[in-house]
Amino acid sequence: MEFEAVRISPGEYRGDALLVGLFQDGPEPAQALAALDAAVAAVVLEVISEEEFKPKSRQKLTVRVGGDTGLRKVVLVGLGEQAKYKPESLRQCIGEGARALKAIKATTAGVWVPPLGEGGEEATVEALVEAIRLALHEDRRFRSKKSDSEENGNSNNGGESKLTQVSLLVAGEGDYAEAVRRGNILAEGTIFARELVSAPANYVTAVTLAEQATAIAEANGLECEILEKEDCERLGMGAYLGVAQGTDLPPKFIHLTYKPAHGAPRKRVAIIGKGITFDSGGLSIKPAKGMELMKVDMGGAAAALGAAKVLGQLKPDIEVHFIVAATENMVSGHAIHPGDILTASNGKTIEVDNTDAEGRLTLADALVFSEKLGVDAIVDLATLTGACVVALGNDIAGLLTENEELARQIRAAGEASGEKFWQLPMEESYFEGMKSVVADMRNTGSREGGTITAALFLKQFVEKTPWVHLDIAGPVWTEKQKGYTNRGGTGFGVRTLVRFVLAQ
């Protein structure tokens, strides 16, 4: 699918379809659509009246025009209220509009919407490209062929999109080519993460993640170091390797580094993604119901690698380290037992009272490794606790830190990306419940406040570096199609990480 910003009026556009955004509280339709070809406008206004269409957010109306107009159909999409018109609301609405274009099997389409108040037409173009690419993404890797219903456009996802050319109608003289490029790159990185999360554990293993990291490095000029089991043993990564000993597959500790090509970096940041490619719970085994979704336990790693893919192309003047302690948490005669004591790479000892709290064990050694790099800030993303889903639901990630500036930066990047974060307190008194009789700490605390105690555990492996923990257990996966998000892996976190780094 190709995107191009074109300086023509909507009345001049010719193609299969024209997607038009209208405000709920904007001008009357006759005024709002005055720039259309007169014959097209007359037909559209008649259908608006007949259908009593109100352009509330994400509402759609498809109108067939045809004839000698040079257009087959016009798709109207509601943009909601003008005061709420921001990049994310635009992406959500245009995502729905893109699905309408797919439903009518459009191969070429024009898109005409009012420019955003912040960032103007360049920001508008970037948001449009992101939304359309993400809404029309389909993961068909594991299907042998399309069914008859999909061929007829009657399946849940409507079959494959036919759209090949999208013309974004603009009026100004901005650098729209760069805006198109950025939108494409952001969407590609998010799709990359979506597909990693959606793929089953027999396709995505620690070895697979290492191969993907190597490919990203080769394609974008990053440095890539893959630490093998023996390397991790030399570094004393007993917490990470304790989890890894239950699987027959080799662990892979991934360290990607992006460095600016010219001059010293303004800042240095580490991004850690939890990389448990399948979580059975270990000997503290999970219930069978829902275990198939434990393939998503590497959602943090997917976000980190997706961000590496994007930043390697956008090339900011910030040095970024991407770190994934990849393995799986399995049941075997080699697996750690409840009650075992592990020693992390900073020398602290951990009594494993629940083998299903394994992610924090891998993150512990990743945090120690990251801090030794001398970075200015550390961000970790992890599908860490079910407690976070209970507290915040499926759409909002938890944010925990003692550094309010980092919290502000993540919230700002999340808002710009349409990814929601809610800050939870780092209540020190809760760590009392994690003290062990025989070791420095246990890997779980009481059932109450589980997201907070998990973050307090991780805090034990960061000494001085500003650090923020993001629990993305809820939004990493969705069963619902909405806006530009499709069912399956969401790619949550990629765009927030990218915008966080770019804003440094």
XYZ file of C-alpha atoms in Angstrom:
504
model
C 0.000 0.000 0.000
C 1.452 3.332 -1.096
C 0.689 6.706 0.513
C 1.116 10.090 -1.093
C 0.220 13.577 0.093
C -1.331 15.477 -2.823
C -2.206 19.164 -3.046
C -5.633 18.958 -4.651
C -9.126 19.777 -3.491
C -11.550 16.931 -2.693
C -13.604 17.996 -5.689
C -10.665 17.178 -7.955
C -9.944 13.718 -6.579
C -10.711 10.729 -8.807
C -10.546 7.130 -7.616
C -12.540 4.282 -6.121
C -13.492 6.107 -2.960
C -13.061 9.308 -0.987
C -12.919 9.067 2.812
C -14.186 12.279 4.393
C -14.002 13.218 8.086
C -16.758 15.384 9.561
C -17.051 16.991 12.993
C -20.062 16.276 15.146
C -20.294 19.954 16.140
C -18.839 21.425 12.957
C -20.493 23.261 10.058
C -23.704 21.923 8.553
C -23.061 19.123 6.015
C -23.810 21.373 3.024
C -21.100 23.782 4.144
C -18.668 21.075 5.268
C -18.927 19.280 1.923
C -18.926 22.383 -0.260
C -15.472 21.562 -1.629
C -16.744 18.340 -3.196
C -17.786 18.084 -6.810
C -21.306 19.527 -6.971
C -22.860 16.326 -8.307
C -21.124 14.221 -5.658
C -22.130 16.615 -2.873
C -25.771 16.521 -3.949
C -25.915 12.721 -3.727
C -24.065 12.601 -0.408
C -26.254 15.275 1.183
C -29.390 13.446 0.096
C -28.205 10.202 1.712
C -27.127 12.024 4.881
C -30.645 13.393 5.162
C -32.319 10.062 4.433
C -30.150 8.123 6.893
C -30.180 10.928 9.490
C -26.420 10.490 9.762
C -24.754 12.220 12.695
C -20.943 12.350 12.586
C -20.321 11.143 16.106
C -16.888 9.684 16.757
C -16.222 6.584 14.600
C -19.708 6.560 13.029
C -19.622 5.685 9.328
C -21.802 6.143 6.265
C -20.993 4.807 2.798
C -22.601 6.514 -0.188
C -22.517 5.247 -3.772
C -22.129 8.091 -6.263
C -20.773 6.662 -9.534
C -21.911 8.092 -12.839
C -19.538 10.561 -14.460
C -18.197 11.840 -11.136
C -14.919 9.927 -11.243
C -15.731 8.452 -7.825
C -17.396 5.144 -7.045
C -18.204 5.813 -3.403
C -17.814 8.371 -0.641
C -17.227 7.139 2.915
C -18.101 9.571 5.694
C -16.614 9.052 9.138
C -17.496 11.010 12.254
C -14.599 12.763 13.999
C -16.563 13.613 17.129
C -16.294 16.987 18.838
C -13.780 19.560 17.633
C -12.440 20.190 21.158
C -11.437 16.518 21.412
C -9.798 16.369 17.995
C -6.278 15.110 18.648
C -3.932 12.651 16.903
C -5.328 9.628 18.770
C -8.986 10.508 18.186
C -8.150 11.004 14.505
C -6.358 7.638 14.353
C -9.297 5.869 15.988
C -11.853 7.407 13.619
C -9.785 6.904 10.473
C -9.130 3.317 11.506
C -12.865 2.721 11.280
C -12.985 4.582 7.989
C -10.185 2.411 6.595
C -12.221 -0.697 7.413
C -15.118 0.784 5.454
C -12.780 1.210 2.462
C -11.793 -2.420 2.849
C -15.437 -3.510 2.992
C -16.203 -1.848 -0.342
C -13.036 -3.390 -1.862
C -11.573 -0.025 -2.801
C -8.208 -0.223 -4.549
C -7.566 3.532 -4.606
C -8.808 6.074 -2.091
C -8.455 9.705 -1.170
C -8.601 10.906 2.434
C -9.825 14.377 3.340
C -9.928 15.488 6.977
C -9.446 18.808 8.807
C -5.833 19.402 9.908
C -4.981 18.845 13.557
C -4.613 21.926 15.722
C -1.265 20.698 17.099
C 1.297 19.833 14.443
C -0.908 20.899 11.541
C -1.034 18.942 8.307
C 2.267 17.136 8.855
C 1.024 15.612 12.125
C -2.281 14.869 10.411
C -0.580 12.998 7.563
C 1.555 10.963 9.988
C -1.519 10.004 12.034
C -3.482 9.026 8.910
C -0.731 6.734 7.653
C -0.353 5.095 11.074
C -4.083 4.529 11.432
C -4.732 3.131 7.965
C -1.709 0.820 8.013
C -2.577 -0.523 11.461
C -6.303 -0.887 10.810
C -5.762 -2.837 7.599
C -3.007 -5.077 8.948
C -3.939 -8.761 8.800
C -1.879 -11.586 10.224
C -2.501 -14.466 7.831
C 0.745 -16.377 8.368
C -0.840 -19.471 9.857
C -3.761 -19.925 7.441
C -3.473 -22.382 4.584
C -5.793 -20.342 2.373
C -8.722 -17.973 2.512
C -12.146 -19.503 3.065
C -15.035 -18.893 0.700
C -16.584 -16.521 3.192
C -13.373 -14.540 3.335
C -13.240 -14.398 -0.436
C -16.753 -12.943 -0.365
C -15.882 -10.441 2.337
C -18.182 -12.035 4.906
C -15.674 -13.159 7.534
C -14.996 -11.385 10.816
C -12.071 -9.545 9.286
C -13.640 -9.080 5.867
C -10.932 -10.766 3.878
C -7.812 -9.057 2.601
C -7.763 -5.353 1.872
C -7.550 -4.478 -1.847
C -6.272 -0.965 -1.163
C -3.028 -0.220 -2.988
C -2.912 3.586 -3.317
C -3.977 6.180 -0.724
C -3.921 9.879 -1.577
C -3.894 12.194 1.455
C -5.422 15.510 0.435
C -3.503 18.509 1.817
C -3.530 22.246 1.211
C -0.156 23.440 2.491
C 3.530 23.149 1.643
C 4.793 20.953 4.490
C 7.350 18.127 4.455
C 4.696 15.527 3.877
C 7.088 12.912 2.497
C 8.838 12.763 5.870
C 5.474 12.605 7.658
C 4.433 9.678 5.436
C 7.765 7.979 6.110
C 7.445 8.371 9.874
C 3.867 7.090 9.876
C 4.888 4.053 7.835
C 7.879 3.283 10.063
C 5.845 3.589 13.274
C 3.150 1.334 11.855
C 5.693 -1.226 10.636
C 7.351 -1.418 14.050
C 3.981 -1.883 15.741
C 2.947 -4.579 13.257
C 6.275 -6.326 13.823
C 5.518 -6.457 17.561
C 1.904 -7.527 16.943
C 3.027 -10.508 14.921
C 5.657 -11.569 17.444
C 3.031 -11.537 20.200
C 0.405 -13.345 18.116
C 2.712 -16.133 16.961
C 2.584 -19.363 19.013
C 5.426 -20.626 21.159
C 6.421 -23.297 18.652
C 7.230 -20.483 16.215
C 8.646 -17.835 18.567
C 11.318 -19.058 20.975
C 14.308 -17.397 22.593
C 16.301 -18.424 19.519
C 13.709 -16.748 17.268
C 13.911 -13.500 19.252
C 17.699 -13.559 18.968
C 17.439 -14.097 15.210
C 14.972 -11.205 14.896
C 17.264 -8.952 16.922
C 20.201 -9.863 14.698
C 18.151 -9.094 11.579
C 17.102 -5.700 12.984
C 20.732 -4.877 13.725
C 21.914 -5.876 10.259
C 19.152 -3.934 8.499
C 19.518 -0.732 10.519
C 23.150 -0.503 11.556
C 22.730 -1.427 15.227
C 25.199 -3.388 17.320
C 23.969 -6.806 18.437
C 25.355 -9.015 21.190
C 23.729 -12.337 22.046
C 24.913 -13.755 25.360
C 24.702 -17.542 25.532
C 24.087 -19.581 28.677
C 27.812 -19.822 29.429
C 28.191 -16.034 29.113
C 25.315 -15.485 31.521
C 26.832 -17.960 33.976
C 30.087 -15.989 33.948
C 28.101 -12.834 34.732
C 26.363 -14.538 37.643
C 22.840 -14.274 36.227
C 21.433 -16.898 38.556
C 17.895 -15.486 38.646
C 17.487 -15.516 34.855
C 19.179 -18.889 34.420
C 17.064 -20.361 37.210
C 13.991 -19.805 35.066
C 15.776 -21.006 31.924
C 16.842 -24.341 33.416
C 13.332 -25.773 33.048
C 13.327 -25.702 29.244
C 15.233 -27.787 26.718
C 15.687 -24.702 24.509
C 18.757 -22.502 25.009
C 18.326 -19.111 26.687
C 19.388 -16.039 24.739
C 20.275 -12.771 26.481
C 19.831 -10.130 23.780
C 21.609 -6.777 23.821
C 20.963 -4.455 20.865
C 22.579 -1.021 20.804
C 21.654 1.978 18.666
C 24.274 4.725 18.568
C 24.028 8.002 16.653
C 26.295 7.990 13.613
C 27.749 11.442 14.273
C 28.769 13.074 17.531
C 28.258 12.091 21.136
C 24.718 11.109 22.133
C 22.744 13.660 24.139
C 21.489 10.909 26.450
C 21.760 7.158 26.926
C 18.682 5.062 27.640
C 18.099 1.353 28.294
C 14.848 -0.374 27.320
C 14.228 -3.829 28.792
C 11.495 -6.120 27.489
C 10.370 -9.224 29.337
C 11.012 -12.152 26.990
C 9.247 -15.247 28.327
C 8.170 -16.873 25.056
C 5.823 -19.255 26.872
C 4.821 -19.317 30.513
C 3.420 -22.613 31.792
C 3.917 -21.383 35.337
C 6.644 -23.973 35.920
C 6.029 -26.363 38.812
C 3.549 -23.795 40.190
C 1.637 -24.660 37.031
C -1.107 -22.476 35.611
C -4.683 -23.712 35.043
C -5.264 -25.227 31.597
C -7.937 -22.645 30.736
C -6.231 -19.655 29.203
C -2.750 -21.171 29.162
C -2.684 -20.993 25.371
C -2.457 -17.202 25.685
C 0.749 -17.448 27.666
C 2.531 -17.055 24.344
C 1.994 -13.304 24.919
C 4.389 -13.270 27.889
C 7.077 -11.879 25.607
C 5.005 -8.781 24.813
C 7.593 -6.553 26.479
C 10.344 -8.044 24.329
C 8.195 -7.550 21.226
C 7.720 -3.877 22.106
C 11.430 -3.389 22.764
C 12.432 -5.017 19.470
C 9.708 -3.136 17.595
C 11.031 0.125 19.024
C 14.573 -0.878 17.998
C 13.321 -1.441 14.455
C 11.712 2.020 14.382
C 14.492 3.989 16.072
C 17.090 2.323 13.875
C 15.374 4.009 10.935
C 14.462 7.360 12.538
C 18.029 7.713 13.884
C 17.697 10.067 16.869
C 20.745 11.539 18.610
C 20.102 9.354 21.670
C 21.998 6.134 22.427
C 19.528 3.328 23.161
C 20.186 -0.144 24.534
C 17.502 -2.787 23.983
C 17.758 -5.738 26.359
C 15.795 -9.000 26.460
C 16.523 -11.950 28.763
C 14.726 -14.506 26.592
C 13.669 -17.981 27.634
C 10.503 -19.923 28.477
C 9.080 -21.080 31.807
C 8.469 -24.813 31.562
C 7.822 -27.898 33.656
C 10.555 -30.546 33.636
C 12.836 -32.532 35.869
C 15.309 -29.657 35.542
C 12.884 -26.897 36.526
C 13.355 -24.851 39.681
C 11.278 -25.898 42.678
C 9.244 -23.722 45.006
C 11.628 -23.074 47.884
C 14.790 -22.979 45.763
C 17.172 -20.096 46.377
C 18.674 -18.212 43.420
C 21.481 -15.649 43.428
C 21.100 -12.709 41.060
C 24.015 -10.971 39.343
C 24.160 -8.234 42.002
C 24.655 -10.894 44.674
C 21.182 -10.696 46.195
C 19.485 -13.987 47.031
C 15.894 -14.869 46.196
C 13.721 -17.611 47.657
C 11.408 -18.847 44.904
C 8.090 -19.338 46.635
C 6.179 -19.370 43.340
C 7.733 -20.458 40.046
C 4.941 -18.644 38.199
C 6.461 -15.330 39.275
C 9.303 -15.953 36.858
C 9.299 -12.790 34.773
C 10.633 -10.672 37.601
C 13.508 -13.133 38.033
C 14.622 -12.631 34.440
C 14.140 -8.875 34.711
C 16.262 -8.749 37.850
C 19.428 -9.733 35.994
C 18.458 -7.590 33.003
C 18.159 -4.546 35.289
C 21.571 -5.184 36.859
C 23.095 -5.574 33.375
C 21.447 -2.351 32.161
C 22.622 -0.240 35.067
C 26.209 -1.342 34.502
C 25.995 0.269 31.049
C 25.966 3.687 32.715
C 22.718 4.842 31.093
C 20.756 7.932 32.139
C 17.433 6.110 32.448
C 15.986 2.597 32.368
C 12.531 1.615 31.143
C 11.252 -1.933 31.517
C 8.083 -3.322 29.956
C 6.618 -6.591 31.112
C 3.422 -8.595 31.057
C 4.182 -9.036 34.720
C 1.053 -9.402 36.841
C -2.540 -10.491 36.519
C -3.147 -8.105 39.402
C -2.548 -5.188 37.026
C -5.294 -6.459 34.712
C -7.660 -6.786 37.676
C -6.826 -3.242 38.805
C -6.736 -1.410 35.457
C -8.511 -3.668 32.954
C -7.403 -4.592 29.462
C -6.815 -1.124 28.028
C -4.505 0.509 30.566
C -0.938 -0.335 31.575
C 0.480 0.188 35.025
C 3.290 2.689 35.562
C 5.477 2.479 38.660
C 8.469 4.632 39.491
C 9.899 6.904 42.141
C 11.080 9.342 39.474
C 8.256 11.743 38.665
C 10.021 13.201 35.632
C 10.250 9.758 34.038
C 6.585 9.182 34.858
C 5.670 12.476 33.187
C 7.680 11.615 30.074
C 6.078 8.174 29.708
C 2.579 9.585 30.193
C 3.228 12.280 27.572
C 4.612 9.744 25.079
C 1.692 7.426 25.794
C -0.874 10.170 25.282
C 0.701 11.140 21.949
C 0.595 7.463 20.926
C -2.880 6.629 22.194
C -1.465 4.169 24.747
C -2.802 4.608 28.274
C -0.785 4.396 31.496
C -1.900 4.826 35.093
C 0.635 5.454 37.836
C 0.484 3.225 40.900
C 2.319 3.974 44.152
C 5.635 2.435 45.153
C 4.458 1.725 48.696
C 7.610 0.653 50.535
C 5.755 -0.953 53.426
C 4.385 -3.600 51.064
C 7.869 -5.057 50.666
C 7.667 -6.384 54.214
C 5.548 -9.239 52.890
C 8.366 -10.300 50.545
C 10.995 -10.837 53.212
C 12.287 -14.391 53.452
C 13.384 -16.412 56.464
C 16.238 -17.997 54.514
C 17.186 -15.486 51.774
C 17.286 -11.738 51.114
C 13.761 -11.808 49.716
C 11.018 -13.969 48.254
C 9.868 -13.528 44.666
C 6.228 -12.865 45.627
C 4.417 -11.093 48.404
C 0.842 -11.145 49.595
C -2.004 -11.452 47.125
C -3.054 -7.860 47.728
C -1.234 -5.154 45.788
C 0.489 -7.677 43.537
C 1.488 -5.157 40.877
C 3.100 -2.921 43.490
C 5.000 -5.726 45.214
C 6.296 -6.920 41.833
C 7.708 -3.448 41.163
C 9.194 -3.299 44.662
C 10.942 -6.598 43.946
C 12.445 -5.161 40.748
C 13.574 -2.073 42.639
C 16.028 -4.255 44.575
C 18.068 -4.622 41.376
C 18.433 -0.932 40.523
C 20.791 1.147 42.638
C 20.900 4.751 41.411
C 19.711 5.014 37.826
C 16.282 6.628 37.218
C 13.972 3.721 36.365
C 10.356 3.185 35.418
C 8.467 -0.110 35.297
C 5.549 -0.562 32.887
C 3.191 -3.493 33.498
C 1.541 -4.106 30.125
C -0.258 -7.364 30.979
C -3.667 -5.946 30.048
C -3.238 -4.079 26.743
C -0.746 -6.484 25.091
C -3.620 -8.557 23.649
C -7.228 -7.882 22.668
C -10.210 -9.952 21.640
C -12.003 -6.884 20.296
C -11.624 -4.945 17.068
C -11.780 -1.211 17.660
C -10.501 1.819 15.799
C -7.163 0.847 14.271
C -6.633 -2.104 16.639
C -7.389 -5.628 15.446
C -7.931 -8.809 17.407
C -4.765 -10.462 18.691
C -1.447 -8.910 19.639
C -1.699 -5.118 19.807
C 1.940 -4.068 19.574
C 1.335 -2.004 22.702
C 4.322 0.002 23.856
C 6.251 0.380 20.597
C 5.027 3.860 19.751
C 5.231 5.067 23.362
C 8.852 3.914 23.604
C 9.730 5.605 20.317
C 8.150 8.908 21.271
C 9.706 8.692 24.744
C 13.175 8.397 23.195
C 12.563 11.097 20.584
C 11.461 13.526 23.326
C 14.659 13.120 25.378
